[in-house]
């Protein structure tokens, strides 16, 4: 009977308070307005939770409670970090930890009886820096700056001023992202300036981007005395082909420096190169004769496949050359045989010294239609367009067409600062100051399609955003309006030049010189 009486006392809702000679009812706390889970972008979003706390005795009177918010972060298997993040009832938490799953627990302590009540939720944090665009350019003082336009699901978020610029880089020139699908040792983010370069942190898990200590001279191990040091990074190929996840998974790399070409195929790290191959022989004095390469490389773009055939332009000897069937580090380039190099009507020579005056490369572009485009000029101020397809050997590279531009129709082409080829039609887009022109170089028709009022600082086709060959980007800048990024579409129309703006426009404080696509969950960061 005594045991039964004790059990009944434990289940009753009232206890006898002998001190006050009264019955005291227990206050039961109820917690509401906390969802089971939340999502957030690391280093961008704030998690705001405003719980509703009510008591069976005190109602919404909070004077008898104290609060604690804690978080459990599962970092690795068997490793959990617990920390108190707030002692306020309402949570306003800026997510700064690396992306992952976080368990947040809200605890309510009743100060009158010491009882504890709790409710947990899971916050799933992701990074904004996996897929989107780097906006690379100059701040008003000329120093390098960077924004990131992030695509997370169907949302677009612009993350401002993500570059720490711990080297005080100035006068930005180009930005190149080399993604890799399988692991991170080949993921590079290279920035060039008018007088230098730096490899940048490319990990999507960090909040801001700093400079790595990479030196091209320590990646390349040439034995040739004609190699000029220190080397200066210019570009790396192949570039992104589409917006698919594995659009950048080629293990083949062509490294372009100011005076050399290097290549290799990588199956494991680190990324290293031997002798340059911008030469035509490895024997005797000819082995030391390096030609100066143009900063453009021609190939057939491919999403998710290896690329082994490349064509280059030799600025020393004014000719195209190539390297074919790349399976490892190349040692030489291959000439297009001058004796068999013919140029029937509507075609062109590979060897530009067959023209008088000789022609040189101004701009190069590779299209997903498998064609490459070369804009050429000569010392008489005339311009030309070559269309060709890179093959598996010098003899199978196909000339598709050669065009002489009517300079009387191509308004101010000689003054142009930026170019882009529309591959569906024989159209060359170019900019002069604030004006955008489209030239039909086959039909000798040219139209000024837009005067932006502000200087055009960047112009390029943009297949990456939507896999549409009709899309292109224009960036402008002025001290008054700052930077603007526009997306346009050009119609695939042989009879008329038609350009239309889309509603996709972003503003930035930068004078943008490069709009660079990224799609990779891998990358490098600096380890202190």
CSV table of C-alpha atoms in Angstrom, one decimal, residues 12-410:
chain,number,residue,atom,x,y,z
A,12,UNK,CA,-0.3,13.9,-9.5
A,13,UNK,CA,-0.1,17.4,-10.9
A,14,UNK,CA,0.0,19.0,-7.5
A,15,UNK,CA,2.5,18.7,-4.7
A,16,UNK,CA,2.0,19.8,-1.1
A,17,UNK,CA,4.2,22.7,-0.1
A,18,UNK,CA,4.6,22.3,3.7
A,19,UNK,CA,6.4,25.6,4.0
A,20,UNK,CA,3.4,27.6,2.8
A,21,UNK,CA,0.8,25.1,3.7
A,22,UNK,CA,-0.6,25.2,0.1
A,23,UNK,CA,-0.7,23.2,-3.1
A,24,UNK,CA,1.7,24.3,-5.9
A,25,UNK,CA,0.9,23.4,-9.6
A,26,UNK,CA,3.9,22.7,-11.9
A,27,UNK,CA,4.3,25.1,-14.9
A,28,UNK,CA,4.5,23.2,-18.2
A,29,UNK,CA,6.2,25.1,-21.0
A,30,UNK,CA,5.2,24.8,-24.7
A,31,UNK,CA,7.6,25.9,-27.5
A,32,UNK,CA,6.2,26.8,-30.9
A,33,UNK,CA,7.3,28.6,-34.1
A,34,UNK,CA,10.5,26.5,-34.7
A,35,UNK,CA,10.4,24.6,-38.0
A,36,UNK,CA,11.9,21.2,-38.4
A,37,UNK,CA,14.6,22.5,-40.7
A,38,UNK,CA,16.0,25.6,-42.4
A,39,UNK,CA,18.3,26.3,-45.4
A,40,UNK,CA,21.0,29.0,-45.6
A,41,UNK,CA,23.9,30.2,-47.7
A,42,UNK,CA,27.1,30.2,-45.7
A,43,UNK,CA,28.6,33.7,-45.2
A,44,UNK,CA,25.5,35.3,-46.8
A,45,UNK,CA,22.3,34.4,-44.9
A,46,UNK,CA,21.1,35.0,-41.4
A,47,UNK,CA,19.0,32.4,-39.7
A,48,UNK,CA,16.2,34.3,-37.8
A,49,UNK,CA,14.0,32.2,-35.5
A,50,UNK,CA,11.5,33.8,-33.1
A,51,UNK,CA,10.1,31.1,-30.8
A,52,UNK,CA,6.7,31.4,-29.1
A,53,UNK,CA,7.0,30.3,-25.4
A,54,UNK,CA,3.9,29.8,-23.3
A,55,UNK,CA,3.4,28.3,-19.9
A,56,UNK,CA,0.5,26.5,-18.4
A,57,UNK,CA,0.7,28.8,-15.3
A,58,UNK,CA,2.4,31.9,-16.6
A,59,UNK,CA,1.0,32.2,-20.1
A,60,UNK,CA,3.2,34.5,-22.2
A,61,UNK,CA,4.9,36.0,-19.1
A,62,UNK,CA,8.6,35.4,-19.7
A,63,UNK,CA,9.9,36.9,-16.5
A,64,UNK,CA,10.5,33.4,-15.0
A,65,UNK,CA,12.5,32.0,-17.9
A,66,UNK,CA,16.0,32.1,-19.2
A,67,UNK,CA,17.1,30.9,-22.6
A,68,UNK,CA,20.1,29.2,-24.3
A,69,UNK,CA,20.7,28.4,-28.0
A,70,UNK,CA,23.3,25.8,-28.7
A,71,UNK,CA,24.6,24.2,-32.0
A,72,UNK,CA,26.0,20.8,-32.7
A,73,UNK,CA,28.2,20.7,-35.8
A,74,UNK,CA,28.9,17.3,-37.2
A,75,UNK,CA,32.3,17.9,-38.9
A,76,UNK,CA,33.6,14.4,-39.4
A,77,UNK,CA,32.7,10.9,-38.3
A,78,UNK,CA,32.9,10.9,-34.5
A,79,UNK,CA,33.7,14.6,-34.2
A,80,UNK,CA,31.0,16.9,-32.9
A,81,UNK,CA,31.4,20.5,-31.8
A,82,UNK,CA,29.0,21.9,-29.2
A,83,UNK,CA,28.8,25.6,-28.6
A,84,UNK,CA,26.5,28.2,-27.1
A,85,UNK,CA,25.6,30.8,-29.7
A,86,UNK,CA,23.0,32.9,-27.9
A,87,UNK,CA,21.3,33.5,-24.5
A,88,UNK,CA,18.4,35.5,-26.0
A,89,UNK,CA,15.0,34.1,-26.8
A,90,UNK,CA,15.0,35.1,-30.5
A,91,UNK,CA,17.9,33.9,-32.6
A,92,UNK,CA,19.5,36.0,-35.2
A,93,UNK,CA,22.5,34.0,-36.4
A,94,UNK,CA,24.8,34.8,-39.3
A,95,UNK,CA,26.1,31.5,-40.7
A,96,UNK,CA,29.8,31.7,-41.0
A,97,UNK,CA,30.9,28.0,-40.6
A,98,UNK,CA,31.7,25.8,-43.5
A,99,UNK,CA,28.7,24.4,-45.4
A,100,UNK,CA,27.1,21.4,-43.7
A,101,UNK,CA,24.3,20.3,-41.4
A,102,UNK,CA,23.9,22.0,-38.1
A,103,UNK,CA,21.6,21.0,-35.2
A,104,UNK,CA,20.3,24.0,-33.3
A,105,UNK,CA,18.7,23.5,-29.9
A,106,UNK,CA,16.6,26.0,-28.1
A,107,UNK,CA,16.4,25.5,-24.3
A,108,UNK,CA,14.0,27.1,-21.9
A,109,UNK,CA,14.8,27.0,-18.2
A,110,UNK,CA,12.1,27.7,-15.6
A,111,UNK,CA,13.8,29.7,-12.9
A,112,UNK,CA,11.0,28.9,-10.3
A,113,UNK,CA,11.5,25.1,-10.3
A,114,UNK,CA,14.7,24.5,-12.4
A,115,UNK,CA,12.9,22.5,-15.1
A,116,UNK,CA,14.3,22.5,-18.6
A,117,UNK,CA,12.4,22.3,-21.9
A,118,UNK,CA,13.9,22.1,-25.4
A,119,UNK,CA,13.3,21.9,-29.1
A,120,UNK,CA,15.7,21.3,-31.9
A,121,UNK,CA,15.9,22.1,-35.6
A,122,UNK,CA,18.4,21.4,-38.4
A,123,UNK,CA,19.9,24.1,-40.5
A,124,UNK,CA,21.4,22.9,-43.8
A,125,UNK,CA,24.0,25.4,-45.0
A,126,UNK,CA,25.3,25.4,-48.6
A,127,UNK,CA,28.0,27.5,-50.3
A,128,UNK,CA,27.1,30.1,-53.0
A,129,UNK,CA,30.4,29.7,-54.8
A,130,UNK,CA,29.8,26.4,-56.6
A,131,UNK,CA,28.0,27.6,-59.7
A,132,UNK,CA,27.9,31.1,-61.1
A,133,UNK,CA,30.0,33.9,-62.5
A,134,UNK,CA,33.1,35.7,-61.3
A,135,UNK,CA,32.9,39.5,-62.0
A,136,UNK,CA,36.6,40.4,-62.2
A,137,UNK,CA,37.6,44.0,-62.5
A,138,UNK,CA,39.0,47.2,-61.0
A,139,UNK,CA,37.8,49.2,-58.1
A,140,UNK,CA,37.7,53.0,-58.5
A,141,UNK,CA,41.3,53.2,-57.2
A,142,UNK,CA,42.5,50.7,-59.8
A,143,UNK,CA,43.0,47.8,-57.4
A,144,UNK,CA,41.7,44.4,-58.3
A,145,UNK,CA,38.2,43.5,-57.0
A,146,UNK,CA,35.8,40.7,-57.5
A,147,UNK,CA,32.1,40.0,-57.1
A,148,UNK,CA,30.4,36.6,-57.5
A,149,UNK,CA,27.0,36.0,-59.2
A,150,UNK,CA,25.7,32.8,-57.6
A,151,UNK,CA,23.1,30.4,-59.0
A,152,UNK,CA,21.6,28.4,-56.1
A,153,UNK,CA,18.7,26.4,-57.4
A,154,UNK,CA,16.5,28.9,-59.3
A,155,UNK,CA,17.7,31.9,-57.2
A,156,UNK,CA,20.4,34.4,-58.2
A,157,UNK,CA,22.5,36.0,-55.4
A,158,UNK,CA,25.3,38.5,-55.9
A,159,UNK,CA,28.0,38.3,-53.4
A,160,UNK,CA,30.0,41.5,-53.2
A,161,UNK,CA,33.7,42.2,-52.8
A,162,UNK,CA,34.8,38.5,-52.3
A,163,UNK,CA,38.5,39.2,-53.1
A,164,UNK,CA,40.8,40.0,-50.2
A,165,UNK,CA,43.6,41.2,-52.6
A,166,UNK,CA,46.3,40.6,-50.0
A,167,UNK,CA,49.0,41.3,-52.7
A,168,UNK,CA,47.5,44.7,-53.6
A,169,UNK,CA,47.1,43.7,-57.2
A,170,UNK,CA,46.2,46.5,-59.7
A,171,UNK,CA,45.1,46.9,-63.3
A,172,UNK,CA,43.2,43.7,-63.8
A,173,UNK,CA,43.4,42.0,-67.2
A,174,UNK,CA,42.0,38.5,-67.3
A,175,UNK,CA,40.6,35.8,-65.0
A,176,UNK,CA,40.7,32.1,-65.9
A,177,UNK,CA,38.9,29.3,-64.0
A,178,UNK,CA,40.0,25.8,-64.7
A,179,UNK,CA,37.5,23.4,-63.1
A,180,UNK,CA,37.9,19.7,-62.8
A,181,UNK,CA,35.1,17.2,-62.0
A,182,UNK,CA,36.9,14.4,-60.2
A,183,UNK,CA,39.2,16.0,-57.7
A,184,UNK,CA,40.7,19.3,-56.8
A,185,UNK,CA,44.3,19.2,-57.7
A,186,UNK,CA,43.6,20.6,-61.2
A,187,UNK,CA,41.2,23.2,-60.1
A,188,UNK,CA,42.8,26.6,-60.7
A,189,UNK,CA,41.6,30.2,-60.6
A,190,UNK,CA,44.2,32.4,-62.3
A,191,UNK,CA,44.1,36.2,-62.2
A,192,UNK,CA,46.3,38.3,-64.5
A,193,UNK,CA,47.1,42.0,-64.4
A,194,UNK,CA,48.9,44.3,-66.8
A,195,UNK,CA,52.2,43.4,-65.1
A,196,UNK,CA,51.7,40.1,-63.3
A,197,UNK,CA,49.6,37.2,-62.2
A,198,UNK,CA,48.4,35.2,-59.2
A,199,UNK,CA,46.7,31.9,-58.6
A,200,UNK,CA,43.7,32.6,-56.3
A,201,UNK,CA,42.0,30.4,-53.8
A,202,UNK,CA,39.2,28.5,-55.6
A,203,UNK,CA,37.6,26.5,-52.9
A,204,UNK,CA,33.8,27.1,-52.7
A,205,UNK,CA,33.9,26.6,-48.9
A,206,UNK,CA,35.6,29.9,-48.1
A,207,UNK,CA,33.9,33.3,-47.6
A,208,UNK,CA,36.6,35.4,-49.3
A,209,UNK,CA,39.3,34.7,-51.9
A,210,UNK,CA,42.9,35.3,-51.3
A,211,UNK,CA,46.1,34.7,-53.3
A,212,UNK,CA,48.0,31.5,-53.2
A,213,UNK,CA,51.8,31.3,-53.3
A,214,UNK,CA,51.9,29.5,-56.7
A,215,UNK,CA,54.8,30.5,-59.1
A,216,UNK,CA,54.8,29.4,-62.7
A,217,UNK,CA,58.6,29.0,-62.5
A,218,UNK,CA,58.1,26.4,-59.8
A,219,UNK,CA,55.4,24.5,-61.9
A,220,UNK,CA,57.6,24.3,-65.0
A,221,UNK,CA,61.0,22.5,-65.2
A,222,UNK,CA,62.5,23.4,-68.6
A,223,UNK,CA,66.1,22.6,-69.5
A,224,UNK,CA,66.2,25.1,-72.4
A,225,UNK,CA,68.4,28.2,-72.0
A,226,UNK,CA,66.0,30.2,-74.2
A,227,UNK,CA,63.2,30.1,-71.7
A,228,UNK,CA,62.7,33.5,-70.2
A,229,UNK,CA,62.4,33.9,-66.5
A,230,UNK,CA,60.5,34.9,-64.5
A,231,UNK,CA,57.6,33.5,-66.5
A,232,UNK,CA,54.3,35.3,-66.8
A,233,UNK,CA,51.0,33.4,-66.8
A,234,UNK,CA,48.8,34.4,-69.7
A,235,UNK,CA,46.1,31.7,-70.1
A,236,UNK,CA,45.3,28.0,-69.8
A,237,UNK,CA,43.2,25.8,-72.1
A,238,UNK,CA,40.8,24.2,-72.7
A,239,UNK,CA,38.2,26.7,-71.5
A,240,UNK,CA,34.7,25.8,-70.2
A,241,UNK,CA,32.5,24.4,-73.0
A,242,UNK,CA,29.0,24.4,-71.5
A,243,UNK,CA,27.2,24.8,-68.1
A,244,UNK,CA,27.0,21.1,-67.4
A,245,UNK,CA,28.6,19.8,-64.2
A,246,UNK,CA,31.5,18.0,-66.0
A,247,UNK,CA,32.1,20.6,-68.7
A,248,UNK,CA,35.6,21.1,-67.4
A,249,UNK,CA,36.8,17.6,-66.7
A,250,UNK,CA,39.5,17.3,-69.4
A,251,UNK,CA,42.8,16.2,-68.0
A,252,UNK,CA,44.7,17.8,-70.9
A,253,UNK,CA,46.2,21.2,-70.1
A,254,UNK,CA,47.9,23.7,-72.4
A,255,UNK,CA,49.6,26.4,-70.3
A,256,UNK,CA,50.3,29.7,-72.2
A,257,UNK,CA,52.9,32.0,-70.8
A,258,UNK,CA,54.1,35.3,-72.3
A,259,UNK,CA,56.8,33.5,-74.3
A,260,UNK,CA,56.2,29.7,-74.0
A,261,UNK,CA,53.7,27.0,-74.5
A,262,UNK,CA,53.6,24.0,-72.1
A,263,UNK,CA,51.3,20.9,-72.1
A,264,UNK,CA,50.7,17.8,-70.2
A,265,UNK,CA,47.9,15.2,-69.4
A,266,UNK,CA,47.3,14.7,-65.7
A,267,UNK,CA,46.0,11.6,-63.9
A,268,UNK,CA,47.3,12.6,-60.5
A,269,UNK,CA,48.9,15.7,-58.9
A,270,UNK,CA,50.8,17.9,-58.7
A,271,UNK,CA,50.4,19.9,-61.9
A,272,UNK,CA,53.9,20.1,-63.4
A,273,UNK,CA,55.3,20.8,-66.8
A,274,UNK,CA,58.7,20.1,-68.6
A,275,UNK,CA,60.1,21.8,-71.6
A,276,UNK,CA,58.0,24.2,-73.7
A,277,UNK,CA,56.9,23.0,-77.1
A,278,UNK,CA,56.6,26.2,-79.1
A,279,UNK,CA,59.5,25.1,-81.4
A,280,UNK,CA,59.8,22.9,-84.4
A,281,UNK,CA,62.7,20.7,-83.5
A,282,UNK,CA,64.5,19.2,-80.5
A,283,UNK,CA,67.8,18.9,-82.3
A,284,UNK,CA,70.8,21.2,-82.1
A,285,UNK,CA,70.4,25.0,-82.2
A,286,UNK,CA,66.8,24.6,-83.4
A,287,UNK,CA,65.9,23.2,-80.0
A,288,UNK,CA,66.5,26.6,-78.5
A,289,UNK,CA,64.5,28.5,-81.1
A,290,UNK,CA,61.2,29.3,-79.4
A,291,UNK,CA,58.7,31.2,-81.4
A,292,UNK,CA,56.5,33.8,-79.6
A,293,UNK,CA,53.0,32.3,-79.2
A,294,UNK,CA,49.8,34.3,-79.7
A,295,UNK,CA,47.6,34.2,-76.5
A,296,UNK,CA,44.8,32.2,-78.3
A,297,UNK,CA,44.6,28.4,-78.7
A,298,UNK,CA,42.3,26.7,-81.2
A,299,UNK,CA,40.6,23.3,-80.6
A,300,UNK,CA,37.2,21.6,-80.8
A,301,UNK,CA,35.3,22.3,-77.6
A,302,UNK,CA,33.9,19.3,-75.9
A,303,UNK,CA,31.8,18.9,-72.7
A,304,UNK,CA,33.0,16.0,-70.6
A,305,UNK,CA,35.6,14.6,-73.0
A,306,UNK,CA,39.4,14.8,-73.4
A,307,UNK,CA,40.8,17.2,-76.0
A,308,UNK,CA,44.1,16.1,-77.7
A,309,UNK,CA,44.4,18.4,-80.8
A,310,UNK,CA,45.4,22.0,-80.7
A,311,UNK,CA,46.3,24.7,-83.2
A,312,UNK,CA,48.4,27.8,-82.3
A,313,UNK,CA,49.6,30.9,-84.0
A,314,UNK,CA,53.3,31.6,-84.3
A,315,UNK,CA,53.8,35.3,-84.1
A,316,UNK,CA,57.5,35.1,-84.9
A,317,UNK,CA,57.0,33.3,-88.2
A,318,UNK,CA,53.5,34.5,-88.9
A,319,UNK,CA,51.9,31.1,-89.4
A,320,UNK,CA,49.5,28.6,-87.8
A,321,UNK,CA,51.0,25.4,-86.3
A,322,UNK,CA,49.7,22.6,-84.2
A,323,UNK,CA,50.1,19.7,-81.9
A,324,UNK,CA,48.0,16.6,-82.5
A,325,UNK,CA,47.2,13.4,-80.6
A,326,UNK,CA,48.4,14.8,-77.3
A,327,UNK,CA,48.9,11.9,-74.9
A,328,UNK,CA,51.6,13.4,-72.7
A,329,UNK,CA,53.9,16.4,-72.6
A,330,UNK,CA,54.5,17.7,-76.1
A,331,UNK,CA,58.0,18.5,-77.2
A,332,UNK,CA,57.4,20.3,-80.6
A,333,UNK,CA,54.8,21.9,-82.8
A,334,UNK,CA,54.0,20.8,-86.4
A,335,UNK,CA,54.2,23.1,-89.4
A,336,UNK,CA,51.4,23.3,-92.0
A,337,UNK,CA,53.5,22.3,-95.0
A,338,UNK,CA,54.0,25.5,-97.1
A,339,UNK,CA,54.3,23.5,-100.4
A,340,UNK,CA,50.9,21.9,-100.0
A,341,UNK,CA,49.3,25.0,-98.4
A,342,UNK,CA,46.8,26.4,-101.0
A,343,UNK,CA,44.2,29.1,-100.8
A,344,UNK,CA,41.5,28.8,-103.4
A,345,UNK,CA,38.8,31.5,-103.7
A,346,UNK,CA,37.1,31.9,-100.4
A,347,UNK,CA,39.8,30.2,-98.4
A,348,UNK,CA,43.1,31.2,-96.8
A,349,UNK,CA,46.7,30.1,-96.3
A,350,UNK,CA,47.9,28.6,-93.0
A,351,UNK,CA,51.2,30.4,-93.6
A,352,UNK,CA,50.6,34.1,-93.5
A,353,UNK,CA,54.0,35.0,-95.0
A,354,UNK,CA,52.4,34.0,-98.3
A,355,UNK,CA,50.5,37.3,-98.1
A,356,UNK,CA,52.1,40.7,-98.7
A,357,UNK,CA,52.0,42.3,-96.3
A,358,UNK,CA,51.9,39.4,-93.9
A,359,UNK,CA,48.9,38.9,-91.6
A,360,UNK,CA,48.8,38.4,-87.9
A,361,UNK,CA,46.3,37.1,-85.4
A,362,UNK,CA,44.1,39.7,-83.6
A,363,UNK,CA,41.5,37.5,-81.8
A,364,UNK,CA,40.5,33.8,-81.7
A,365,UNK,CA,37.4,32.0,-80.7
A,366,UNK,CA,36.3,28.3,-80.5
A,367,UNK,CA,32.6,27.5,-81.0
A,368,UNK,CA,30.5,24.5,-79.9
A,369,UNK,CA,29.7,24.1,-83.6
A,370,UNK,CA,33.3,22.7,-83.8
A,371,UNK,CA,34.5,25.7,-85.8
A,372,UNK,CA,37.3,28.0,-84.8
A,373,UNK,CA,37.4,31.6,-85.8
A,374,UNK,CA,40.4,33.9,-86.3
A,375,UNK,CA,40.3,37.6,-86.8
A,376,UNK,CA,43.4,38.7,-88.7
A,377,UNK,CA,44.9,42.0,-89.9
A,378,UNK,CA,47.9,43.3,-91.7
A,379,UNK,CA,50.1,46.5,-91.7
A,380,UNK,CA,47.9,48.1,-94.3
A,381,UNK,CA,45.0,48.2,-91.8
A,382,UNK,CA,42.9,45.5,-93.5
A,383,UNK,CA,41.1,42.9,-91.5
A,384,UNK,CA,40.2,39.3,-92.4
A,385,UNK,CA,38.2,36.4,-90.9
A,386,UNK,CA,39.2,32.7,-91.1
A,387,UNK,CA,36.9,29.8,-90.3
A,388,UNK,CA,38.4,26.4,-89.8
A,389,UNK,CA,38.1,23.1,-87.9
A,390,UNK,CA,40.9,21.6,-86.0
A,391,UNK,CA,41.5,18.0,-87.0
A,392,UNK,CA,43.6,15.1,-85.7
A,393,UNK,CA,46.6,16.1,-87.9
A,394,UNK,CA,47.9,19.0,-89.9
A,395,UNK,CA,46.6,17.5,-93.0
A,396,UNK,CA,43.0,16.9,-91.7
A,397,UNK,CA,42.5,20.4,-90.3
A,398,UNK,CA,39.8,21.8,-92.5
A,399,UNK,CA,39.6,25.3,-93.9
A,400,UNK,CA,36.0,26.4,-94.0
A,401,UNK,CA,36.1,29.9,-95.3
A,402,UNK,CA,38.2,33.0,-95.6
A,403,UNK,CA,36.7,36.5,-95.8
A,404,UNK,CA,38.1,40.0,-96.5
A,405,UNK,CA,36.3,42.6,-94.5
A,406,UNK,CA,35.2,45.7,-96.3
A,407,UNK,CA,36.7,48.4,-94.1
A,408,UNK,CA,34.4,51.1,-95.6
A,409,UNK,CA,31.4,49.2,-94.2
A,410,UNK,CA,33.0,48.0,-90.9
